[in-house]
PDB file of N, CA and C in Angstrom:
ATOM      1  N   UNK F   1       0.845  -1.181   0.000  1.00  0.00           N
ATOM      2  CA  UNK F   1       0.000   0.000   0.000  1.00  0.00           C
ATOM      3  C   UNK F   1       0.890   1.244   0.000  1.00  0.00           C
ATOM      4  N   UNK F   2       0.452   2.300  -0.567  1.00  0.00           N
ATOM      5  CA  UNK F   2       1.088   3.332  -0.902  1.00  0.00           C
ATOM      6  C   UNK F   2       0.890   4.349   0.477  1.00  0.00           C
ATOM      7  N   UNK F   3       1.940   5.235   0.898  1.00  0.00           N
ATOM      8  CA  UNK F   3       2.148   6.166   2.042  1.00  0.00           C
ATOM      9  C   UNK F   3       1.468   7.416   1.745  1.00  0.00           C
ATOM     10  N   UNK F   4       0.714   8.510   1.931  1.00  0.00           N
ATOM     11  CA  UNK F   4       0.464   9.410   1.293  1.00  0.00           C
ATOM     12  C   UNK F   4       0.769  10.849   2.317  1.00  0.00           C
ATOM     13  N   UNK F   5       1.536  11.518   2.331  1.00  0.00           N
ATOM     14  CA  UNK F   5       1.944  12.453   3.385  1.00  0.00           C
ATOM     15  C   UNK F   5       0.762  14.057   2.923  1.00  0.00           C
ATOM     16  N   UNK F   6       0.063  14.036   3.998  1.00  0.00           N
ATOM     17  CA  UNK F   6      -0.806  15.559   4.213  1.00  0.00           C
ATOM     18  C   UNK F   6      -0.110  16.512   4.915  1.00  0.00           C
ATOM     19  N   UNK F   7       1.410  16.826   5.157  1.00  0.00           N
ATOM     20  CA  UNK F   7       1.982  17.414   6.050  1.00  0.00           C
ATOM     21  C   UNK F   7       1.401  18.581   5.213  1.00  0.00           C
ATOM     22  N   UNK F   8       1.394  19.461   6.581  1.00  0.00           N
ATOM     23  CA  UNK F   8       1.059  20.910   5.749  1.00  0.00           C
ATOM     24  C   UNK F   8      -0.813  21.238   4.744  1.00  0.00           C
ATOM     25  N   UNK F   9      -1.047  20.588   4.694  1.00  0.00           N
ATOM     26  CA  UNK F   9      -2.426  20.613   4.310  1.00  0.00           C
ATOM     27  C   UNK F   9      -3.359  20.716   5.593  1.00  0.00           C
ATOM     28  N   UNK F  10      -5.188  21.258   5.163  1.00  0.00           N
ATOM     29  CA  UNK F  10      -5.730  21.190   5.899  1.00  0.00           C
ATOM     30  C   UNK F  10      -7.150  20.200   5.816  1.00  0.00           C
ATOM     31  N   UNK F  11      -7.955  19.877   6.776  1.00  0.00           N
ATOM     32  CA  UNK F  11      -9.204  18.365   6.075  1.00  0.00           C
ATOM     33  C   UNK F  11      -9.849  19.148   6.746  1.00  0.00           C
ATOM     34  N   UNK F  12     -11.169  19.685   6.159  1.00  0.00           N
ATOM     35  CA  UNK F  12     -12.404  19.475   6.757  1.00  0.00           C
ATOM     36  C   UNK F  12     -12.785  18.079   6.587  1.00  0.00           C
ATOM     37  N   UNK F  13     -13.542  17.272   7.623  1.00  0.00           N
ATOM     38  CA  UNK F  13     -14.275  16.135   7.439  1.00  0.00           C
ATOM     39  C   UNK F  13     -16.110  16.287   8.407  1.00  0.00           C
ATOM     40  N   UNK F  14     -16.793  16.576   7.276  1.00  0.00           N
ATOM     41  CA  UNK F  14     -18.258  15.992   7.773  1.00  0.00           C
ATOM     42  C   UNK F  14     -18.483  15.135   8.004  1.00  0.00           C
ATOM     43  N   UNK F  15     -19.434  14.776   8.950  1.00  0.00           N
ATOM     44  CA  UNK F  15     -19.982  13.424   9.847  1.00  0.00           C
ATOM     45  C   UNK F  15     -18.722  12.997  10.223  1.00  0.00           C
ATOM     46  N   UNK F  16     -17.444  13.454  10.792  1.00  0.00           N
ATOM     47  CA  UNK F  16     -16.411  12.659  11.451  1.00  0.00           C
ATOM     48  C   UNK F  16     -16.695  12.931  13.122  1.00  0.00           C
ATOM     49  N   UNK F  17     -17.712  13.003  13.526  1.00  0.00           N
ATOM     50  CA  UNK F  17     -18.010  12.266  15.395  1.00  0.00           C
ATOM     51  C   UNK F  17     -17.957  11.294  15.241  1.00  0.00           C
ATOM     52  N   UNK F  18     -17.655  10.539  14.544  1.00  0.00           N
ATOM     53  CA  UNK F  18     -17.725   9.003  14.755  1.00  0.00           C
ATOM     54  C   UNK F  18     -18.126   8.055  13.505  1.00  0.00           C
ATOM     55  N   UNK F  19     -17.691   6.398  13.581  1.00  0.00           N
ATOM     56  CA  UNK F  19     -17.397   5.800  12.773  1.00  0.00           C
ATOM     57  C   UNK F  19     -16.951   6.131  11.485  1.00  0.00           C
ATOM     58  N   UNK F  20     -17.731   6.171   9.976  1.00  0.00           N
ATOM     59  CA  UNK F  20     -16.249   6.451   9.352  1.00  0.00           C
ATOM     60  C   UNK F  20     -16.006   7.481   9.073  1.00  0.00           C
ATOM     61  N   UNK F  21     -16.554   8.497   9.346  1.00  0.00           N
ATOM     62  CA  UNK F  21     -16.145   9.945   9.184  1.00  0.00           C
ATOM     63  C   UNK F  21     -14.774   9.732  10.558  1.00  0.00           C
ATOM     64  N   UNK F  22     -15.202   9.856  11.531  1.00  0.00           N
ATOM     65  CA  UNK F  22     -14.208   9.537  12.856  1.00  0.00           C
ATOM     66  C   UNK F  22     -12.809   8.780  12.394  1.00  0.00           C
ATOM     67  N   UNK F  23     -13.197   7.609  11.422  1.00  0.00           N
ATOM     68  CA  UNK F  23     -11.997   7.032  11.019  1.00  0.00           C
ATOM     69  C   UNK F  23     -10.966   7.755  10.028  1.00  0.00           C
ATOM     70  N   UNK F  24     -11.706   9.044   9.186  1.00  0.00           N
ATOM     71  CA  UNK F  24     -11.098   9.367   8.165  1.00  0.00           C
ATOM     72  C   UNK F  24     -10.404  10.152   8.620  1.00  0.00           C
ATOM     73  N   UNK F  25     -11.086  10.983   9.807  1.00  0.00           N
ATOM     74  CA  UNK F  25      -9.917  11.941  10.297  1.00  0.00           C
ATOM     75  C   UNK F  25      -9.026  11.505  11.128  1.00  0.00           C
ATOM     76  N   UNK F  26      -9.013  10.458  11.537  1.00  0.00           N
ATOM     77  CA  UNK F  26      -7.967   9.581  12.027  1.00  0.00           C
ATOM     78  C   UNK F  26      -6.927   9.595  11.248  1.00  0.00           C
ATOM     79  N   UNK F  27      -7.130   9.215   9.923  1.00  0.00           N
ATOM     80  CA  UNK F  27      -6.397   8.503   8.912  1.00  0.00           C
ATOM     81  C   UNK F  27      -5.580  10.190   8.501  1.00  0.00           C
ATOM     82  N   UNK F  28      -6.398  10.908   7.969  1.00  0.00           N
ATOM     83  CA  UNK F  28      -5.695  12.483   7.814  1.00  0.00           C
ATOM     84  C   UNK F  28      -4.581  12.398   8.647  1.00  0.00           C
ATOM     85  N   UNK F  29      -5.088  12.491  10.241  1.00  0.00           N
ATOM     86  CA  UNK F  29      -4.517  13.565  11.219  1.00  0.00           C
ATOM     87  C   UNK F  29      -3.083  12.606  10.842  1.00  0.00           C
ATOM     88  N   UNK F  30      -3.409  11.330  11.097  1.00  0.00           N
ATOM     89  CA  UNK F  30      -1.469  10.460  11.284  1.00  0.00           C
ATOM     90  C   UNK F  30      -0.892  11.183   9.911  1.00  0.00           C
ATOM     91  N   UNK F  31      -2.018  10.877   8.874  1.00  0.00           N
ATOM     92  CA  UNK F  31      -0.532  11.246   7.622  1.00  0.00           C
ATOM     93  C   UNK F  31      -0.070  12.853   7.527  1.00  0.00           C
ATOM     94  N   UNK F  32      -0.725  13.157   8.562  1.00  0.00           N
ATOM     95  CA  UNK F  32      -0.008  14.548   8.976  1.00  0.00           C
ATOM     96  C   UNK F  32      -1.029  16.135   8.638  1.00  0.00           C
ATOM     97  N   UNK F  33      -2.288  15.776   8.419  1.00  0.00           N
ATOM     98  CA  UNK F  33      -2.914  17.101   8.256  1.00  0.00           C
ATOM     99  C   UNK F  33      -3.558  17.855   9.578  1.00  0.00           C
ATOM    100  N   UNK F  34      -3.841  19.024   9.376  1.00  0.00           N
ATOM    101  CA  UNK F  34      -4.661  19.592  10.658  1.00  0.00           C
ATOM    102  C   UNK F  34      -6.125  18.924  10.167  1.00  0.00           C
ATOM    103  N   UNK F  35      -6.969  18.718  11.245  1.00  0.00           N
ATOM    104  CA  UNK F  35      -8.011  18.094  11.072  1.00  0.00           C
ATOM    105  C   UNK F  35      -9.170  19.087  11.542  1.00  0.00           C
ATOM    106  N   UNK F  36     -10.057  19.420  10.909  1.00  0.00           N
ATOM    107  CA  UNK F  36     -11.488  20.123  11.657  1.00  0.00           C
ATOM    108  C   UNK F  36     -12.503  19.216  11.350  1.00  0.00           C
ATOM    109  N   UNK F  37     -13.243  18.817  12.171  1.00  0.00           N
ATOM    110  CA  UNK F  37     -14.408  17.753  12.535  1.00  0.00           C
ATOM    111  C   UNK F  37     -15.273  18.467  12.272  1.00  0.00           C
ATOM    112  N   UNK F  38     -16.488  18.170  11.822  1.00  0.00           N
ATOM    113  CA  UNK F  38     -18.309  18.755  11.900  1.00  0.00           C
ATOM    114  C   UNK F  38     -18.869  17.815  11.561  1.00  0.00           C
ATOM    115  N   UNK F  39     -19.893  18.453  12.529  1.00  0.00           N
ATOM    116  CA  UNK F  39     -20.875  16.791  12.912  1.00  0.00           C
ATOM    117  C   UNK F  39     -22.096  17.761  13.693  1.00  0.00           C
ATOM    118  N   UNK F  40     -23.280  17.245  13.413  1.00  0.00           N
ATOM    119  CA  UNK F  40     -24.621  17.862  14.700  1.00  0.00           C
ATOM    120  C   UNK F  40     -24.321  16.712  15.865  1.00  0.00           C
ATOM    121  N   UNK F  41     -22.951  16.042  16.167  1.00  0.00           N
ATOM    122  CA  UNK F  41     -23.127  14.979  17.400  1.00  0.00           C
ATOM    123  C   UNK F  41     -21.894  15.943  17.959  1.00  0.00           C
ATOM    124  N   UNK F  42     -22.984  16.713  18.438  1.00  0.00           N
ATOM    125  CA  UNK F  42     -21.108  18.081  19.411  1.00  0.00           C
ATOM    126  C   UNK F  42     -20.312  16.925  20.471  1.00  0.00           C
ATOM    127  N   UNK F  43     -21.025  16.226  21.485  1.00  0.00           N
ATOM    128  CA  UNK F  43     -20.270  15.196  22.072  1.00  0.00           C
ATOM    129  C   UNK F  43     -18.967  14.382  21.542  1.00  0.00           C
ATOM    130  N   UNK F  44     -19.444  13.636  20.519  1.00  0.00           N
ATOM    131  CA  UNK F  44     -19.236  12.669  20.408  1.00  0.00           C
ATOM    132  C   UNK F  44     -17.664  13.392  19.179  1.00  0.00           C
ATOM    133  N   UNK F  45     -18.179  14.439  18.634  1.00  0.00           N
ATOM    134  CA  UNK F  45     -17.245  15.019  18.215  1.00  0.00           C
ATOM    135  C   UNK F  45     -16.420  15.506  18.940  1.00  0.00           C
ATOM    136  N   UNK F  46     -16.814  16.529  19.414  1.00  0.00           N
ATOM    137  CA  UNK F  46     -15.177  16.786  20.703  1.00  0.00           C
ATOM    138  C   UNK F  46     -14.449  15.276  21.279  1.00  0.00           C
ATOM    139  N   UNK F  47     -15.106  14.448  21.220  1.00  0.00           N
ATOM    140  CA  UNK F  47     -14.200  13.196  22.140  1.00  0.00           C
ATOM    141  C   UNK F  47     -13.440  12.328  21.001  1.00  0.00           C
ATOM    142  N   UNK F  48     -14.042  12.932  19.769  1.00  0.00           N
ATOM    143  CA  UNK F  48     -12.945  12.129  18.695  1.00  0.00           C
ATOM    144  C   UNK F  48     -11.567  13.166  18.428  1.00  0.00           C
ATOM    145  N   UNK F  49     -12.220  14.489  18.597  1.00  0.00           N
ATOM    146  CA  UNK F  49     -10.859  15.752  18.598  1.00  0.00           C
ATOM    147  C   UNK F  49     -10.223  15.084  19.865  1.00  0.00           C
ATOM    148  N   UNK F  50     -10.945  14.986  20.907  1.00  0.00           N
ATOM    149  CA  UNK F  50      -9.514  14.950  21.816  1.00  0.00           C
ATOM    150  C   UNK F  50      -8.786  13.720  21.740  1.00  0.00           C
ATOM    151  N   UNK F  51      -9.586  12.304  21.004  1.00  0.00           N
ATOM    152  CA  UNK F  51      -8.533  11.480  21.117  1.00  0.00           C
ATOM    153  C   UNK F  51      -7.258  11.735  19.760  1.00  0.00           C
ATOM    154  N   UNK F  52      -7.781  12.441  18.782  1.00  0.00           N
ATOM    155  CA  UNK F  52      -6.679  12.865  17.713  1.00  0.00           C
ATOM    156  C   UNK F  52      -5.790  13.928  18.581  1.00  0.00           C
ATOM    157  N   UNK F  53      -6.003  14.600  19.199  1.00  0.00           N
ATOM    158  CA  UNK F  53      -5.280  15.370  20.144  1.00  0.00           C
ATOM    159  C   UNK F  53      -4.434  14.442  21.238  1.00  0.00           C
ATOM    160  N   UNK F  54      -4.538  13.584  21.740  1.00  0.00           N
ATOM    161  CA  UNK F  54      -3.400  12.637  22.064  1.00  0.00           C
ATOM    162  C   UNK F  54      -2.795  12.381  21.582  1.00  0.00           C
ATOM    163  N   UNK F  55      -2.972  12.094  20.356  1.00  0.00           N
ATOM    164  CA  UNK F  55      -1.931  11.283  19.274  1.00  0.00           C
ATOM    165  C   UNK F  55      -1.213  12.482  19.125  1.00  0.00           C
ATOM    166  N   UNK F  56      -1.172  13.669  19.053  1.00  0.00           N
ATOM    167  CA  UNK F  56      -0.131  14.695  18.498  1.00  0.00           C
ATOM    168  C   UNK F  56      -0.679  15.260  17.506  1.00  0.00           C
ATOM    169  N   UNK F  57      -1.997  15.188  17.199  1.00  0.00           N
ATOM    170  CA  UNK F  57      -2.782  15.940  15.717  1.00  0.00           C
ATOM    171  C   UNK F  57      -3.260  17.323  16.398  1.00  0.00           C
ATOM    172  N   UNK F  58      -3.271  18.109  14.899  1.00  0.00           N
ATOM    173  CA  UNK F  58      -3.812  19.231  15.645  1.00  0.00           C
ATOM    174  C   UNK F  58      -5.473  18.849  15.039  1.00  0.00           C
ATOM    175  N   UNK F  59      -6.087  19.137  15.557  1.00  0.00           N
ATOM    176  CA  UNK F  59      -7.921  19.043  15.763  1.00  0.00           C
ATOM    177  C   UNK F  59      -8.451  19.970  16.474  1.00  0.00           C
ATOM    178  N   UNK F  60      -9.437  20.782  15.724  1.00  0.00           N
ATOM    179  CA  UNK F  60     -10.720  21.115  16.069  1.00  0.00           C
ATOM    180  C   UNK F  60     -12.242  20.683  15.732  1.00  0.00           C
ATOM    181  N   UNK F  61     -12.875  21.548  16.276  1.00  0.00           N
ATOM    182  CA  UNK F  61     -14.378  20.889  16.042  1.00  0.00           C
ATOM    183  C   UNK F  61     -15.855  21.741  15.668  1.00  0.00           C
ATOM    184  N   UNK F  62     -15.982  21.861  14.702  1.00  0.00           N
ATOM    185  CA  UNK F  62     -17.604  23.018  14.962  1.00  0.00           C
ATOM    186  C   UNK F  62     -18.607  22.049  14.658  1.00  0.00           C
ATOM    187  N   UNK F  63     -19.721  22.470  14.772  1.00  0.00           N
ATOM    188  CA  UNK F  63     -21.229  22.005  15.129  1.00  0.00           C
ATOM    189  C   UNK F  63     -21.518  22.445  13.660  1.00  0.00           C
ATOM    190  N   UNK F  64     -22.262  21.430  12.679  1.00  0.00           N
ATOM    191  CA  UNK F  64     -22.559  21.859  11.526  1.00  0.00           C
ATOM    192  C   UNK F  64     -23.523  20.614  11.277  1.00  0.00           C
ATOM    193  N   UNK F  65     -24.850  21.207  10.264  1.00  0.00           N
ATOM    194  CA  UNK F  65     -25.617  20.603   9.546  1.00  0.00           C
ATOM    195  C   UNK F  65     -25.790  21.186   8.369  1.00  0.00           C
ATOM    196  N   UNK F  66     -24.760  20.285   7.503  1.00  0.00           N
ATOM    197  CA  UNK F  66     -24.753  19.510   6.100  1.00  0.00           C
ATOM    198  C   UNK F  66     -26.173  20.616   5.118  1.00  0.00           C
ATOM    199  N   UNK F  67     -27.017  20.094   6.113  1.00  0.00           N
ATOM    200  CA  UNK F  67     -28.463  20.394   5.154  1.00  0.00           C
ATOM    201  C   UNK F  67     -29.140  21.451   5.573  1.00  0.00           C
ATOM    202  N   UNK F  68     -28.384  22.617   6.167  1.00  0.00           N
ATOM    203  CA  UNK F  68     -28.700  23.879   6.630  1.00  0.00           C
ATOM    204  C   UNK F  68     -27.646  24.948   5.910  1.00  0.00           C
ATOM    205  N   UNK F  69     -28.235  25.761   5.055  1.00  0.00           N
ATOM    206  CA  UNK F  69     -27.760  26.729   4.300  1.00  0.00           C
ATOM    207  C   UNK F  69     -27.346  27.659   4.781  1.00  0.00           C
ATOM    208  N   UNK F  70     -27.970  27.781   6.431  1.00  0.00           N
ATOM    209  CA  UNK F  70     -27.107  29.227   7.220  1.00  0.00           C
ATOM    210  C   UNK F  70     -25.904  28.383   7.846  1.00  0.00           C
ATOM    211  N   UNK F  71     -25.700  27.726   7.832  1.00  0.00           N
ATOM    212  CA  UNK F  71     -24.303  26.584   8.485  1.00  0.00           C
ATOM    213  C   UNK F  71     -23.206  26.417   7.622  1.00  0.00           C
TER     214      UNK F  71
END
C-alpha cells in the first residue's frame, strides 16, 4: 500500500463524530494534516478531537448541519 503524506495541508471532514467519518480523520490527522471535525453529534465530536489530540494531531471541532444553508 502506498504512504500518502498531508503534512502541511488542511481536512475538513463531515460526519467525522464518529465511525467512518471519525476514522477518516484519524487517517488524515497520522498522515499529517490539521483536522477540523463537523458533525450535529457536538459530544461525540469533541471526544474524537480529543482522542486525535493525544496522538499529536492538531484538531478542532464546529457544530454543523450539512443540510442547513445558514451553516
Amino acid at each position: 500500500m502506498t504512504s500518502y503524506s498531508l503534512e502541511g495541508r488542511r481536512v475538513l471532514v463531515t460526519g467525522g463524530a464518529r465511525g467512518l467519518g471519525a476514522g477518516i480523520a484519524g487517517a488524515m490527522a497520522r498522515a499529517g494534516a490539521d483536522v477540523m471535525v463537523a458533525d450535529l453529534l457536538e459530544q461525540e465530536g469533541l471526544a474524537t478531537v480529543d482522542a486525535l489530540r493525544k496522538e499529536g494531531a492538531w484538531a478542532a471541532f464546529v457544530k454543523l448541519n450539512v443540510t442547513s444553508e445558514a451553516d
